[in-house]
PDB file of C-alpha atoms in Angstrom:
ATOM      1  CA  MET O   1      99.782 110.130 102.838  1.00  0.00           C
ATOM      2  CA  ALA O   2     103.719 110.304 103.456  1.00  0.00           C
ATOM      3  CA  THR O   3     103.748 113.562 101.594  1.00  0.00           C
ATOM      4  CA  ARG O   4     102.782 115.899 104.477  1.00  0.00           C
ATOM      5  CA  HIS O   5     104.233 113.784 107.067  1.00  0.00           C
ATOM      6  CA  ASP O   6     107.547 114.089 105.089  1.00  0.00           C
ATOM      7  CA  ALA O   7     106.857 117.848 104.675  1.00  0.00           C
ATOM      8  CA  ALA O   8     105.894 118.135 108.785  1.00  0.00           C
ATOM      9  CA  LEU O   9     109.098 115.826 109.760  1.00  0.00           C
ATOM     10  CA  TYR O  10     111.514 117.646 107.172  1.00  0.00           C
ATOM     11  CA  ALA O  11     110.643 121.037 109.185  1.00  0.00           C
ATOM     12  CA  LEU O  12     110.502 119.774 112.472  1.00  0.00           C
ATOM     13  CA  LEU O  13     113.983 118.901 111.957  1.00  0.00           C
ATOM     14  CA  THR O  14     115.472 121.661 109.913  1.00  0.00           C
ATOM     15  CA  GLY O  15     113.644 123.712 112.410  1.00  0.00           C
ATOM     16  CA  SER O  16     115.413 123.431 114.937  1.00  0.00           C
ATOM     17  CA  ALA O  17     118.810 125.772 115.744  1.00  0.00           C
ATOM     18  CA  THR O  18     120.389 123.587 117.928  1.00  0.00           C
ATOM     19  CA  LEU O  19     120.091 120.321 115.608  1.00  0.00           C
ATOM     20  CA  ASN O  20     121.874 122.770 112.241  1.00  0.00           C
ATOM     21  CA  ALA O  21     124.126 123.707 114.619  1.00  0.00           C
ATOM     22  CA  MET O  22     125.406 119.619 115.241  1.00  0.00           C
ATOM     23  CA  LEU O  23     125.403 118.900 111.881  1.00  0.00           C
ATOM     24  CA  GLY O  24     126.692 121.756 110.495  1.00  0.00           C
ATOM     25  CA  THR O  25     124.145 122.932 107.887  1.00  0.00           C
ATOM     26  CA  VAL O  26     120.079 123.704 107.584  1.00  0.00           C
ATOM     27  CA  THR O  27     121.153 121.386 104.204  1.00  0.00           C
ATOM     28  CA  SER O  28     121.777 118.211 106.469  1.00  0.00           C
ATOM     29  CA  VAL O  29     118.437 116.431 106.535  1.00  0.00           C
ATOM     30  CA  TRP O  30     117.888 113.858 104.018  1.00  0.00           C
ATOM     31  CA  LYS O  31     114.958 111.435 103.107  1.00  0.00           C
ATOM     32  CA  ASN O  32     115.982 107.888 102.714  1.00  0.00           C
ATOM     33  CA  ASN O  33     119.726 108.175 102.099  1.00  0.00           C
ATOM     34  CA  ALA O  34     121.799 111.440 101.411  1.00  0.00           C
ATOM     35  CA  PRO O  35     123.345 112.062  97.867  1.00  0.00           C
ATOM     36  CA  GLU O  36     127.015 110.265  97.353  1.00  0.00           C
ATOM     37  CA  GLY O  37     129.416 112.451  99.169  1.00  0.00           C
ATOM     38  CA  ALA O  38     127.308 114.120 101.425  1.00  0.00           C
ATOM     39  CA  THR O  39     129.587 115.659 104.487  1.00  0.00           C
ATOM     40  CA  MET O  40     128.591 113.678 107.513  1.00  0.00           C
ATOM     41  CA  PRO O  41     127.049 114.433 110.388  1.00  0.00           C
ATOM     42  CA  TYR O  42     123.828 114.241 108.777  1.00  0.00           C
ATOM     43  CA  VAL O  43     120.257 112.860 109.441  1.00  0.00           C
ATOM     44  CA  ILE O  44     117.880 110.681 107.531  1.00  0.00           C
ATOM     45  CA  PHE O  45     114.823 110.066 108.128  1.00  0.00           C
ATOM     46  CA  ALA O  46     112.770 107.013 106.418  1.00  0.00           C
ATOM     47  CA  GLU O  47     109.302 105.726 106.865  1.00  0.00           C
ATOM     48  CA  SER O  48     109.771 101.903 109.026  1.00  0.00           C
ATOM     49  CA  GLY O  49     105.956 101.505 108.582  1.00  0.00           C
ATOM     50  CA  GLY O  50     102.643 102.135 109.199  1.00  0.00           C
ATOM     51  CA  GLY O  51      99.880 104.226 107.182  1.00  0.00           C
ATOM     52  CA  ARG O  52      96.325 104.756 107.016  1.00  0.00           C
ATOM     53  CA  ASP O  53      94.344 103.207 109.984  1.00  0.00           C
ATOM     54  CA  ASN O  54      91.085 102.072 108.825  1.00  0.00           C
ATOM     55  CA  ARG O  55      90.132 100.989 112.508  1.00  0.00           C
ATOM     56  CA  PHE O  56      88.516 103.794 112.989  1.00  0.00           C
ATOM     57  CA  ALA O  57      85.493 106.187 111.106  1.00  0.00           C
ATOM     58  CA  GLY O  58      87.148 109.305 109.595  1.00  0.00           C
ATOM     59  CA  ASP O  59      90.688 109.958 108.176  1.00  0.00           C
ATOM     60  CA  HIS O  60      93.664 108.728 110.434  1.00  0.00           C
ATOM     61  CA  ASP O  61      96.679 108.146 109.698  1.00  0.00           C
ATOM     62  CA  ASP O  62      99.758 106.124 111.861  1.00  0.00           C
ATOM     63  CA  VAL O  63     102.849 106.259 110.266  1.00  0.00           C
ATOM     64  CA  THR O  64     106.480 105.217 112.265  1.00  0.00           C
ATOM     65  CA  TYR O  65     109.896 106.873 110.527  1.00  0.00           C
ATOM     66  CA  SER O  66     113.175 105.870 111.906  1.00  0.00           C
ATOM     67  CA  VAL O  67     115.287 109.214 112.237  1.00  0.00           C
ATOM     68  CA  LYS O  68     118.661 109.054 112.819  1.00  0.00           C
ATOM     69  CA  CYS O  69     122.443 110.562 112.513  1.00  0.00           C
ATOM     70  CA  VAL O  70     125.094 109.451 110.737  1.00  0.00           C
ATOM     71  CA  ALA O  71     128.531 110.828 111.799  1.00  0.00           C
ATOM     72  CA  ASP O  72     132.108 109.073 110.756  1.00  0.00           C
ATOM     73  CA  ASN O  73     133.883 107.432 113.520  1.00  0.00           C
ATOM     74  CA  ASP O  74     137.358 109.463 112.590  1.00  0.00           C
ATOM     75  CA  SER O  75     135.796 112.888 113.627  1.00  0.00           C
ATOM     76  CA  ASN O  76     134.149 111.758 117.073  1.00  0.00           C
ATOM     77  CA  GLY O  77     131.568 109.518 115.161  1.00  0.00           C
ATOM     78  CA  GLY O  78     130.095 108.091 118.488  1.00  0.00           C
ATOM     79  CA  ILE O  79     129.787 111.155 120.407  1.00  0.00           C
ATOM     80  CA  VAL O  80     128.355 113.693 117.877  1.00  0.00           C
ATOM     81  CA  ALA O  81     125.575 110.595 116.832  1.00  0.00           C
ATOM     82  CA  GLU O  82     124.618 110.010 119.931  1.00  0.00           C
ATOM     83  CA  ALA O  83     124.292 113.500 120.989  1.00  0.00           C
ATOM     84  CA  ALA O  84     122.137 114.417 117.732  1.00  0.00           C
ATOM     85  CA  ALA O  85     119.827 111.213 118.759  1.00  0.00           C
ATOM     86  CA  GLU O  86     119.264 112.827 121.781  1.00  0.00           C
ATOM     87  CA  GLN O  87     118.206 115.949 120.339  1.00  0.00           C
ATOM     88  CA  ILE O  88     116.063 114.381 117.865  1.00  0.00           C
ATOM     89  CA  GLU O  89     114.011 112.763 120.734  1.00  0.00           C
ATOM     90  CA  ALA O  90     113.552 115.995 122.188  1.00  0.00           C
ATOM     91  CA  LEU O  91     112.252 117.887 119.366  1.00  0.00           C
ATOM     92  CA  CYS O  92     110.169 114.828 118.510  1.00  0.00           C
ATOM     93  CA  ASP O  93     108.980 113.670 121.386  1.00  0.00           C
ATOM     94  CA  ARG O  94     106.588 116.292 122.310  1.00  0.00           C
ATOM     95  CA  PRO O  95     103.027 117.980 121.985  1.00  0.00           C
ATOM     96  CA  ALA O  96     101.121 118.044 119.067  1.00  0.00           C
ATOM     97  CA  SER O  97     101.387 121.532 117.138  1.00  0.00           C
ATOM     98  CA  VAL O  98     103.513 120.309 113.750  1.00  0.00           C
ATOM     99  CA  SER O  99     101.627 121.890 111.003  1.00  0.00           C
ATOM    100  CA  MET O 100     100.380 119.356 107.954  1.00  0.00           C
ATOM    101  CA  SER O 101      98.812 119.955 104.750  1.00  0.00           C
ATOM    102  CA  ASP O 102      95.049 119.719 103.189  1.00  0.00           C
ATOM    103  CA  SER O 103      93.640 120.075 106.727  1.00  0.00           C
ATOM    104  CA  TRP O 104      95.682 117.251 108.720  1.00  0.00           C
ATOM    105  CA  VAL O 105      95.666 118.066 112.034  1.00  0.00           C
ATOM    106  CA  GLU O 106      98.560 116.173 114.056  1.00  0.00           C
ATOM    107  CA  ARG O 107      97.385 114.263 117.217  1.00  0.00           C
ATOM    108  CA  ALA O 108     100.868 113.560 118.412  1.00  0.00           C
ATOM    109  CA  THR O 109     104.262 112.947 118.133  1.00  0.00           C
ATOM    110  CA  THR O 110     106.425 110.637 120.009  1.00  0.00           C
ATOM    111  CA  VAL O 111     109.098 108.762 120.059  1.00  0.00           C
ATOM    112  CA  THR O 112     108.529 104.779 120.767  1.00  0.00           C
ATOM    113  CA  GLY O 113     111.668 103.379 120.378  1.00  0.00           C
ATOM    114  CA  GLN O 114     115.774 104.252 120.175  1.00  0.00           C
ATOM    115  CA  PHE O 115     118.763 102.406 118.001  1.00  0.00           C
ATOM    116  CA  SER O 116     122.394 102.311 117.137  1.00  0.00           C
ATOM    117  CA  TYR O 117     125.030 100.698 115.019  1.00  0.00           C
ATOM    118  CA  ILE O 118     128.287 100.790 113.724  1.00  0.00           C
ATOM    119  CA  GLU O 119     128.919 100.236 109.937  1.00  0.00           C
ATOM    120  CA  MET O 120     131.882  99.342 108.781  1.00  0.00           C
ATOM    121  CA  ALA O 121     132.438 100.161 104.662  1.00  0.00           C
ATOM    122  CA  GLU O 122     135.715 100.354 103.496  1.00  0.00           C
ATOM    123  CA  LYS O 123     138.207 100.511 106.255  1.00  0.00           C
ATOM    124  CA  LYS O 124     135.973 103.101 108.034  1.00  0.00           C
ATOM    125  CA  SER O 125     133.164 103.130 110.175  1.00  0.00           C
ATOM    126  CA  TYR O 126     130.514 105.230 111.005  1.00  0.00           C
ATOM    127  CA  THR O 127     127.903 105.446 114.165  1.00  0.00           C
ATOM    128  CA  HIS O 128     124.305 105.608 112.927  1.00  0.00           C
ATOM    129  CA  ALA O 129     122.255 106.573 115.980  1.00  0.00           C
ATOM    130  CA  GLY O 130     118.293 107.402 115.905  1.00  0.00           C
ATOM    131  CA  ARG O 131     115.124 107.284 116.809  1.00  0.00           C
ATOM    132  CA  LEU O 132     111.483 105.635 116.148  1.00  0.00           C
ATOM    133  CA  VAL O 133     109.125 108.270 115.685  1.00  0.00           C
ATOM    134  CA  ARG O 134     105.648 108.205 115.601  1.00  0.00           C
ATOM    135  CA  MET O 135     103.240 110.772 114.343  1.00  0.00           C
ATOM    136  CA  ARG O 136      99.634 110.265 114.205  1.00  0.00           C
ATOM    137  CA  ALA O 137      97.506 113.358 112.462  1.00  0.00           C
ATOM    138  CA  ASP O 138      93.381 113.265 111.723  1.00  0.00           C
ATOM    139  CA  LYS O 139      91.306 114.918 109.319  1.00  0.00           C
TER     140      LYS O 139
ATOM    141  CA  MET M   1      68.412  98.345 150.167  1.00  0.00           C
ATOM    142  CA  SER M   2      70.464  96.592 147.248  1.00  0.00           C
ATOM    143  CA  ARG M   3      72.098  92.628 147.878  1.00  0.00           C
ATOM    144  CA  VAL M   4      74.152  91.304 145.363  1.00  0.00           C
ATOM    145  CA  VAL M   5      74.609  87.192 145.675  1.00  0.00           C
ATOM    146  CA  VAL M   6      77.774  85.145 144.222  1.00  0.00           C
ATOM    147  CA  LYS M   7      76.921  82.315 142.732  1.00  0.00           C
ATOM    148  CA  PHE M   8      79.849  81.622 140.382  1.00  0.00           C
ATOM    149  CA  ASN M   9      83.023  82.660 141.770  1.00  0.00           C
ATOM    150  CA  HIS M  10      85.013  82.555 139.049  1.00  0.00           C
ATOM    151  CA  LEU M  11      87.827  84.948 140.555  1.00  0.00           C
ATOM    152  CA  PRO M  12      90.015  82.219 142.325  1.00  0.00           C
ATOM    153  CA  ARG M  13      90.061  80.435 138.565  1.00  0.00           C
ATOM    154  CA  VAL M  14      90.959  83.342 136.934  1.00  0.00           C
ATOM    155  CA  LYS M  15      93.808  84.028 139.264  1.00  0.00           C
ATOM    156  CA  ARG M  16      95.478  80.811 138.769  1.00  0.00           C
ATOM    157  CA  ASP M  17      95.216  80.655 135.295  1.00  0.00           C
ATOM    158  CA  ALA M  18      95.836  84.224 134.210  1.00  0.00           C
ATOM    159  CA  PRO M  19      99.908  83.851 134.467  1.00  0.00           C
ATOM    160  CA  ARG M  20      99.959  80.928 132.113  1.00  0.00           C
ATOM    161  CA  ARG M  21      97.141  82.642 129.335  1.00  0.00           C
ATOM    162  CA  ALA M  22      99.376  85.767 129.655  1.00  0.00           C
ATOM    163  CA  SER M  23     102.421  83.584 128.372  1.00  0.00           C
ATOM    164  CA  GLU M  24     100.273  82.087 125.957  1.00  0.00           C
ATOM    165  CA  LEU M  25      99.400  85.303 124.290  1.00  0.00           C
ATOM    166  CA  ILE M  26     102.775  86.585 124.452  1.00  0.00           C
ATOM    167  CA  ARG M  27     103.998  83.145 122.657  1.00  0.00           C
ATOM    168  CA  ALA M  28     101.313  83.587 120.080  1.00  0.00           C
ATOM    169  CA  LEU M  29     102.043  87.304 119.442  1.00  0.00           C
ATOM    170  CA  ALA M  30     106.121  86.794 118.985  1.00  0.00           C
ATOM    171  CA  PHE M  31     105.199  83.902 116.565  1.00  0.00           C
ATOM    172  CA  GLU M  32     102.843  85.868 114.647  1.00  0.00           C
ATOM    173  CA  HIS M  33     105.468  88.610 114.675  1.00  0.00           C
ATOM    174  CA  GLU M  34     107.877  85.904 113.155  1.00  0.00           C
ATOM    175  CA  ARG M  35     105.520  84.473 110.681  1.00  0.00           C
ATOM    176  CA  TYR M  36     104.700  88.196 109.580  1.00  0.00           C
ATOM    177  CA  VAL M  37     108.107  89.106 108.949  1.00  0.00           C
ATOM    178  CA  LYS M  38     109.042  86.233 106.955  1.00  0.00           C
ATOM    179  CA  GLN M  39     106.082  86.260 104.651  1.00  0.00           C
ATOM    180  CA  SER M  40     106.786  90.292 104.211  1.00  0.00           C
ATOM    181  CA  PHE M  41     109.940  89.557 102.346  1.00  0.00           C
ATOM    182  CA  GLY M  42     109.858  90.040  98.231  1.00  0.00           C
ATOM    183  CA  ALA M  43     111.674  89.413  95.338  1.00  0.00           C
ATOM    184  CA  SER M  44     115.580  90.660  95.564  1.00  0.00           C
ATOM    185  CA  PRO M  45     116.259  93.676  94.730  1.00  0.00           C
ATOM    186  CA  SER M  46     113.904  95.198  96.582  1.00  0.00           C
ATOM    187  CA  PRO M  47     113.015  98.732  96.829  1.00  0.00           C
ATOM    188  CA  VAL M  48     114.195 101.419  99.085  1.00  0.00           C
ATOM    189  CA  GLY M  49     111.402 101.437 101.934  1.00  0.00           C
ATOM    190  CA  GLY M  50     109.964  98.018 101.573  1.00  0.00           C
ATOM    191  CA  PRO M  51     111.131  94.932 103.515  1.00  0.00           C
ATOM    192  CA  PRO M  52     114.092  92.797 101.662  1.00  0.00           C
ATOM    193  CA  GLY M  53     114.132  90.734  98.641  1.00  0.00           C
ATOM    194  CA  VAL M  54     115.258  87.099  99.180  1.00  0.00           C
ATOM    195  CA  ASP M  55     118.405  86.404  97.647  1.00  0.00           C
ATOM    196  CA  THR M  56     120.247  83.327  99.696  1.00  0.00           C
ATOM    197  CA  GLY M  57     117.353  83.226 102.162  1.00  0.00           C
ATOM    198  CA  ALA M  58     120.118  83.468 105.056  1.00  0.00           C
ATOM    199  CA  LEU M  59     118.139  86.385 106.833  1.00  0.00           C
ATOM    200  CA  ARG M  60     114.949  84.995 106.817  1.00  0.00           C
ATOM    201  CA  ALA M  61     115.915  81.654 107.749  1.00  0.00           C
ATOM    202  CA  SER M  62     117.845  83.314 110.620  1.00  0.00           C
ATOM    203  CA  ILE M  63     114.854  84.866 111.887  1.00  0.00           C
ATOM    204  CA  ARG M  64     113.795  83.256 115.679  1.00  0.00           C
ATOM    205  CA  VAL M  65     111.696  83.647 118.393  1.00  0.00           C
ATOM    206  CA  GLU M  66     112.620  82.787 121.683  1.00  0.00           C
ATOM    207  CA  MET M  67     111.106  82.772 124.970  1.00  0.00           C
ATOM    208  CA  THR M  68     113.542  84.386 127.378  1.00  0.00           C
ATOM    209  CA  ASP M  69     110.660  83.961 130.274  1.00  0.00           C
ATOM    210  CA  ALA M  70     106.912  83.463 130.669  1.00  0.00           C
ATOM    211  CA  LEU M  71     105.808  86.431 129.874  1.00  0.00           C
ATOM    212  CA  THR M  72     109.001  87.870 127.553  1.00  0.00           C
ATOM    213  CA  ALA M  73     109.490  87.011 123.955  1.00  0.00           C
ATOM    214  CA  VAL M  74     112.173  87.888 121.822  1.00  0.00           C
ATOM    215  CA  VAL M  75     112.039  87.796 117.601  1.00  0.00           C
ATOM    216  CA  SER M  76     115.485  88.201 116.261  1.00  0.00           C
ATOM    217  CA  ASP M  77     117.499  87.791 113.035  1.00  0.00           C
ATOM    218  CA  GLY M  78     120.829  85.721 113.167  1.00  0.00           C
ATOM    219  CA  VAL M  79     123.000  88.195 110.736  1.00  0.00           C
ATOM    220  CA  ASN M  80     125.351  90.839 110.864  1.00  0.00           C
ATOM    221  CA  TYR M  81     123.328  92.834 108.292  1.00  0.00           C
ATOM    222  CA  GLY M  82     119.937  92.801 109.440  1.00  0.00           C
ATOM    223  CA  ILE M  83     120.305  96.046 111.228  1.00  0.00           C
ATOM    224  CA  HIS M  84     121.394  97.544 107.958  1.00  0.00           C
ATOM    225  CA  LEU M  85     118.826  96.707 105.968  1.00  0.00           C
ATOM    226  CA  GLU M  86     116.118  97.402 109.143  1.00  0.00           C
ATOM    227  CA  PHE M  87     117.610 100.988 109.473  1.00  0.00           C
ATOM    228  CA  GLY M  88     120.014 101.569 106.214  1.00  0.00           C
ATOM    229  CA  THR M  89     123.739 102.663 106.237  1.00  0.00           C
ATOM    230  CA  SER M  90     125.514 105.243 104.717  1.00  0.00           C
ATOM    231  CA  ARG M  91     125.229 104.344 101.160  1.00  0.00           C
ATOM    232  CA  MET M  92     121.816 102.517 101.206  1.00  0.00           C
ATOM    233  CA  GLY M  93     118.035 103.085 102.206  1.00  0.00           C
ATOM    234  CA  ALA M  94     116.864 101.255 104.802  1.00  0.00           C
ATOM    235  CA  ARG M  95     114.778  97.759 103.492  1.00  0.00           C
ATOM    236  CA  PRO M  96     112.663  97.706 107.231  1.00  0.00           C
ATOM    237  CA  PHE M  97     110.993  94.121 108.148  1.00  0.00           C
ATOM    238  CA  MET M  98     110.744  94.017 111.620  1.00  0.00           C
ATOM    239  CA  VAL M  99     109.187  97.385 112.679  1.00  0.00           C
ATOM    240  CA  PRO M 100     106.302  96.946 110.225  1.00  0.00           C
ATOM    241  CA  ALA M 101     105.606  93.649 111.721  1.00  0.00           C
ATOM    242  CA  LEU M 102     105.305  95.610 115.303  1.00  0.00           C
ATOM    243  CA  ILE M 103     103.118  97.900 114.086  1.00  0.00           C
ATOM    244  CA  TRP M 104     100.725  95.254 111.969  1.00  0.00           C
ATOM    245  CA  LEU M 105     100.756  93.136 115.332  1.00  0.00           C
ATOM    246  CA  ALA M 106     100.142  96.316 117.509  1.00  0.00           C
ATOM    247  CA  ARG M 107      96.829  96.677 114.908  1.00  0.00           C
ATOM    248  CA  ASN M 108      95.825  92.797 115.471  1.00  0.00           C
ATOM    249  CA  VAL M 109      96.643  92.025 118.608  1.00  0.00           C
ATOM    250  CA  VAL M 110      92.875  91.716 119.930  1.00  0.00           C
ATOM    251  CA  ARG M 111      91.886  89.167 117.108  1.00  0.00           C
ATOM    252  CA  ILE M 112      95.361  87.193 117.373  1.00  0.00           C
ATOM    253  CA  ALA M 113      93.967  86.888 121.389  1.00  0.00           C
ATOM    254  CA  SER M 114      90.777  85.829 120.330  1.00  0.00           C
ATOM    255  CA  ASP M 115      92.122  82.962 118.020  1.00  0.00           C
ATOM    256  CA  ILE M 116      93.802  81.539 120.885  1.00  0.00           C
ATOM    257  CA  GLY M 117      90.612  81.753 122.833  1.00  0.00           C
ATOM    258  CA  TRP M 118      90.784  84.703 124.899  1.00  0.00           C
ATOM    259  CA  GLU M 119      87.008  86.509 124.910  1.00  0.00           C
ATOM    260  CA  GLY M 120      86.536  89.736 124.478  1.00  0.00           C
TER     261      GLY M 120
END
C-alpha cells in the first residue's frame, strides 16, 4: 500500500520546477531520512499514520505523511525551509490528479496540518518546516 | 391538512445539556488519545516510522491532557525531544506517536461517543 502512495507523492514533489529550484536539484527528495552528508536544503517525506480504511465496502487507503524541508540555519535555513513548506502546501493541497499504480485512483490529497521546529546538533542548527499531507485513494 | 402534536418537547433539555455533553466528549477523546499514545510505545530501539521505544520512560510519562477551556483539550508531551521523534531530525528518521493516535481517534470517534452515552 505505502509503495503506491510513496511513488505518487515522490512524483508530485520532484515534478515541481519551483520546488526543485528551491532545493537546487531534483534528487533532494528523500523518504524517511536523507543519506549522511546530503546537501541541504532537502525534502523528507515519511508516513505518519493511517493506512487501509476498512470502515466502508471496497478498497480504500487513507494515509497521512509528514512532508518537510530541512535547511541549514547558516544559510538562512528558517526562510528557506518555510518557503519550501509553503510550496509543499501548494503542491499537496489540491484536486485529485496524482497517478497511482495498480488501478488505484486518487480521491483527494489535502494538507491537514503544519509544523516547524529547530534542531540543534554539534554547534549547528537546522530548521525543519513542513506539512501533514493526507492522501486518500480507492480501487 | 396535516397536524403535528408535540407531546414530549425535549428541546429545552437538549439545549441545556449540550455544552456539558460536548465538553464530556472532548475530554473523553483527549484521554483516549493519551491512552492510545502511551500504549503504542514499543521496545527500544524502535524502527523508523514506528512509535518510539521506551528507554527511560521520560517521554511516555510526560504525556498529559489539559482542558484549556470547556471545549478545548490539549494533549502534549513535556520533553524537548518529543517533536524530534515525531517528525525526525537531520540524522534520524521520524518515530511518530501523536499523529497516528489522532488518526485512530478520528476513525473511532463514534464508538468513543457511544461509550460515554451519546446516542446515534
